Structures are given as structure tokens and as C-alpha cells.
Coordinates of C-alpha atoms in Angstrom, one line a residue:
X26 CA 0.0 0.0 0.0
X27 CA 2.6 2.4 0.9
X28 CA 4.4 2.0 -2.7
X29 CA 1.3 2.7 -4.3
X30 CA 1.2 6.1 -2.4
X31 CA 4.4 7.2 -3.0
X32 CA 3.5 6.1 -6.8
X33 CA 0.4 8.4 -7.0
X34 CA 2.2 10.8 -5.1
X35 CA 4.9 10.9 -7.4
X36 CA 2.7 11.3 -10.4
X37 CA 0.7 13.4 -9.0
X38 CA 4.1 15.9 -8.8
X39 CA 4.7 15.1 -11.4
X40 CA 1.7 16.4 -13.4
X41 CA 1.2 19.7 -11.1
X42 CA 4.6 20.5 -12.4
X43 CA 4.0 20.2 -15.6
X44 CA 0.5 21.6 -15.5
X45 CA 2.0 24.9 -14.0
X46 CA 5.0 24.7 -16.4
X47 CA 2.4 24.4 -19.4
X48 CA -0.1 27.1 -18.0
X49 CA 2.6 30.0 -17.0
X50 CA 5.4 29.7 -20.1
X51 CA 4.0 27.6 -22.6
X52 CA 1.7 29.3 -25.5
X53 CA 0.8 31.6 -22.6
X54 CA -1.1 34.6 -24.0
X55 CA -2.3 37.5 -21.6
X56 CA -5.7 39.1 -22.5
X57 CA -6.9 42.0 -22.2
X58 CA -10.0 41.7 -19.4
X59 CA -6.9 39.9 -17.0
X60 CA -6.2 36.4 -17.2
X61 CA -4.6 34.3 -19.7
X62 CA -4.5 32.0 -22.8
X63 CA -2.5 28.8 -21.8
X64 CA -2.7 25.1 -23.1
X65 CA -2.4 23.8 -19.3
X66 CA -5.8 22.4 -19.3
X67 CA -5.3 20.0 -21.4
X68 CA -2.7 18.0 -18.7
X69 CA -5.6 18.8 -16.2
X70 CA -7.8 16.8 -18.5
X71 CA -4.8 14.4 -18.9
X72 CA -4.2 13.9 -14.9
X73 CA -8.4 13.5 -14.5
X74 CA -8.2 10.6 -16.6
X75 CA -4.8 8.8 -15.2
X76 CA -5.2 10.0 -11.8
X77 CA -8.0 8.8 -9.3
X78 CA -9.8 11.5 -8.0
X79 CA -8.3 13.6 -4.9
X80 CA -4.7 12.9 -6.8
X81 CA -6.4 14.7 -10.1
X82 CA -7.8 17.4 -7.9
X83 CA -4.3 18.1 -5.7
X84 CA -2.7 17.9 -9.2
X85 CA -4.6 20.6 -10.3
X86 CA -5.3 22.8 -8.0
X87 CA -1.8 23.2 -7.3
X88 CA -0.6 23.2 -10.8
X89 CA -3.0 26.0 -12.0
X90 CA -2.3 27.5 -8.9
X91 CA 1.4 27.6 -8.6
X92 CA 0.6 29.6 -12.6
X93 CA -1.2 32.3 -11.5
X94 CA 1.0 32.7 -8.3
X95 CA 4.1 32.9 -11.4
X96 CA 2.3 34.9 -13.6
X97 CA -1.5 36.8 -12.8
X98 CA -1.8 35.8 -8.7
X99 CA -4.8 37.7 -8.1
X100 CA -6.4 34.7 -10.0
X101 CA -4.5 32.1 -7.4
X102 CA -7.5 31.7 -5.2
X103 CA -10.9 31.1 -8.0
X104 CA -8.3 28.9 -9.9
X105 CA -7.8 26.5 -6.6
X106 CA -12.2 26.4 -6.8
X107 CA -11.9 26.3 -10.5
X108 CA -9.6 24.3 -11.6
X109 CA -10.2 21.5 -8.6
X110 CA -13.8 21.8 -9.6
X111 CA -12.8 21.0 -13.3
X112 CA -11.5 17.5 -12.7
X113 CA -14.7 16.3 -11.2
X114 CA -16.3 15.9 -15.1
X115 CA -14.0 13.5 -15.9
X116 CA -13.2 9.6 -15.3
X117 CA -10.1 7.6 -14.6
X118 CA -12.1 4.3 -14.2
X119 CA -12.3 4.3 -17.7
X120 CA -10.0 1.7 -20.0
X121 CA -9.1 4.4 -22.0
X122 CA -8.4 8.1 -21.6
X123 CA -10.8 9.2 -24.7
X124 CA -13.8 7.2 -23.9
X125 CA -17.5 8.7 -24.0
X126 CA -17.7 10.4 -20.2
X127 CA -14.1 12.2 -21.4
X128 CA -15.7 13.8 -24.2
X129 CA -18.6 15.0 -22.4
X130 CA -15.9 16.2 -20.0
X131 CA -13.9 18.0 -22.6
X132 CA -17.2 20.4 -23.6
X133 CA -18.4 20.7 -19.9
X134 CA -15.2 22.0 -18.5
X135 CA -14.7 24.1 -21.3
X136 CA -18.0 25.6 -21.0
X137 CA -17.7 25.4 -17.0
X138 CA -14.0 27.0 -16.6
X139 CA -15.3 30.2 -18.7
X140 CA -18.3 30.5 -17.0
X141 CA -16.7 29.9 -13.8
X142 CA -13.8 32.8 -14.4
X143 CA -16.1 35.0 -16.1
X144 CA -18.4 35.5 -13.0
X145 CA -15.0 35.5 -10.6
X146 CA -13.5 38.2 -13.1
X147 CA -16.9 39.9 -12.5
X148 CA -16.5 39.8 -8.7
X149 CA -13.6 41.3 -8.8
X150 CA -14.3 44.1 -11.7
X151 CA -17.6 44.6 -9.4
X152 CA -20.0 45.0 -12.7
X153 CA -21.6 42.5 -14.7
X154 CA -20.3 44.0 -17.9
X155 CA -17.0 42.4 -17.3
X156 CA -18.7 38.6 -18.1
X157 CA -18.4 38.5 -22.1
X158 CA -14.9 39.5 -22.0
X159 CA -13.6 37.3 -19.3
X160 CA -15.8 34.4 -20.7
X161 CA -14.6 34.5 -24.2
X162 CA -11.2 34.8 -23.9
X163 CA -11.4 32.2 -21.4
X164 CA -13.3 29.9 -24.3
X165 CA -10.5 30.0 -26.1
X166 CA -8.1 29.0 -24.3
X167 CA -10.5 26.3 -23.6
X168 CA -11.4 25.6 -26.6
X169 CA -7.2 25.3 -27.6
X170 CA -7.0 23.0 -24.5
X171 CA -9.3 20.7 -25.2
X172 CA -8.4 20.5 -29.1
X173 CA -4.5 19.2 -27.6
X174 CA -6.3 16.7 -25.6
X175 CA -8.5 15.2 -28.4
X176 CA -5.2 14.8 -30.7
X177 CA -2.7 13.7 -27.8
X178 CA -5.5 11.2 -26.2
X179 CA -5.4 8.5 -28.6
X180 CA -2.0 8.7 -29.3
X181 CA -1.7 7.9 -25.4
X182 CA -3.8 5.5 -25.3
X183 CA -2.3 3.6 -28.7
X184 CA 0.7 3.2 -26.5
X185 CA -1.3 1.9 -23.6
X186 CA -0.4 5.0 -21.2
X187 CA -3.0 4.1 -18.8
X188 CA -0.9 0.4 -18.3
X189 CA 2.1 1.7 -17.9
X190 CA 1.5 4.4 -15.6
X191 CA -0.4 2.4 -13.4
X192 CA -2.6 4.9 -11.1

């Protein structure tokens, strides 16, 4: 039992590294209404479907997190909520990482995670009028995220990813 911890421990590091990594330097795109464009969502999606579920969560919450504390950390605190909350439409029991609940998960969090930082970027503009901006810039990054998933998925699980790794 205790190797298997240290296992999901380790790869559970392993991805909030690379998830901050990927959402502070990589492709990262600032936008206008605050925020950013990143591609670090799609290792969220990544560590959802390899990791079971409080792994997936500390993974990303801490990932995202350890971003915006880089890079834009007024965002640190709705990205903990956000991003943890993000995990939760997604499945690890699966065989594979693409299967049917993981592409339902790829349009609900990317319709979620705008929706989610729009009304947080709206809290903290105070006005309502800062909701289209926040959510559509947000969208996009979303939508980039979850386009990287959909091509890296089944080339993961062609090589049996979810095997090897183990979780």
C-alpha cells in the first residue's frame, strides 16, 4: 500500500509540475480583461483521466495554482475552486483516456471553466459587464486546451499510457 502512495504521489508531482509549467510559459497569451490563454488544461484533462480522483484534484489545484502565483496571482484563489472543480467531469475508471464520459468532460469544463472565471473576473471588476470578455477569452483557451487533448488522447492511449502508468 505504501508503494502505491508514494507512486500516485509521485505522479501526482509530477503532473502539477508540468501543468504549471504548461499554463505559465508555454503558449501563454495574456488578454486584455486579466487572465490568460494557456494550453495547461489539457494536462488537467490528462491527470483527471490517469489520476484517481483527490490525486487529479491536488494535481490541479496546485498546478494552476502555482501559474497564477508565477504569472496573474490575483487569479490564485478562484483557480484553486476552479480548476479542482474542473477535474470532477472527468473519469479515470475508464480503459481508456478518450472514452464517452471524457468527451462530455472535454465540452463541460470548457464551458464550465469560462463560466466559472467569467463570474470570478466579474467579482472582482464589481459590474456584470466584465462577463463577455472574461468568458470568451477564457473559451478559447479552452477551446485550444481541449483540441490538444483530443489529438494527444489516442495517441496515449495507442501506446497503452494508462498500463504503464499504473494509477
Amino acid at each position: 500500500m505504501r508503494k502505491d502512495n508514494v507512486h500516485l504521489l509521485t505522479l501526482t508531482a509530477i503532473f502539477a509540475a508540468a501543468i504549471t509549467i504548461m499554463t505559465a510559459y508555454i503558449l501563454h497569451i495574456p488578454i486584455p480583461t486579466g487572465g490568460y490563454i494557456h494550453l495547461g488544461d489539457a494536462l488537467i484533462y490528462l491527470a483527471a483521466c490517469l489520476l484517481p480522483l483527490p490525486y487529479a484534484v491536488g494535481a490541479a489545484a496546485i498546478g494552476a495554482g502555482l501559474a497564477d502565483l508565477l504569472t496573474a496571482p490575483v487569479w490564485v484563489l478562484p483557480t484553486l475552486v476552479i480548476k479542482a472543480m474542473v477535474v470532477l467531469f472527468f473519469t479515470s475508471r475508464s480503459e481508456h483516456i478518450l472514452c464517452r464520459r471524457n468527451c462530455a468532460a472535454i465540452v463541460l469544463a470548457g464551458l464550465f471553466s469560462p463560466a466559472a472565471y467569467a463570474l470570478a473576473g466579474c467579482a472582482m471588476a464589481g459590474t456584470m459587464s466584465a462577463f463577455v470578455p472574461q468568458f470568451l477569452g477564457t473559451l478559447v483557451q479552452a477551446i485550444g486546451s481541449g483540441a490538444l487533448f483530443i489529438v494527444i488522447a489516442p495517441a496515449l492511449d495507442g501506446v497503452k499510457l494508462k498500463e504503464r502508468v499504473g494509477a
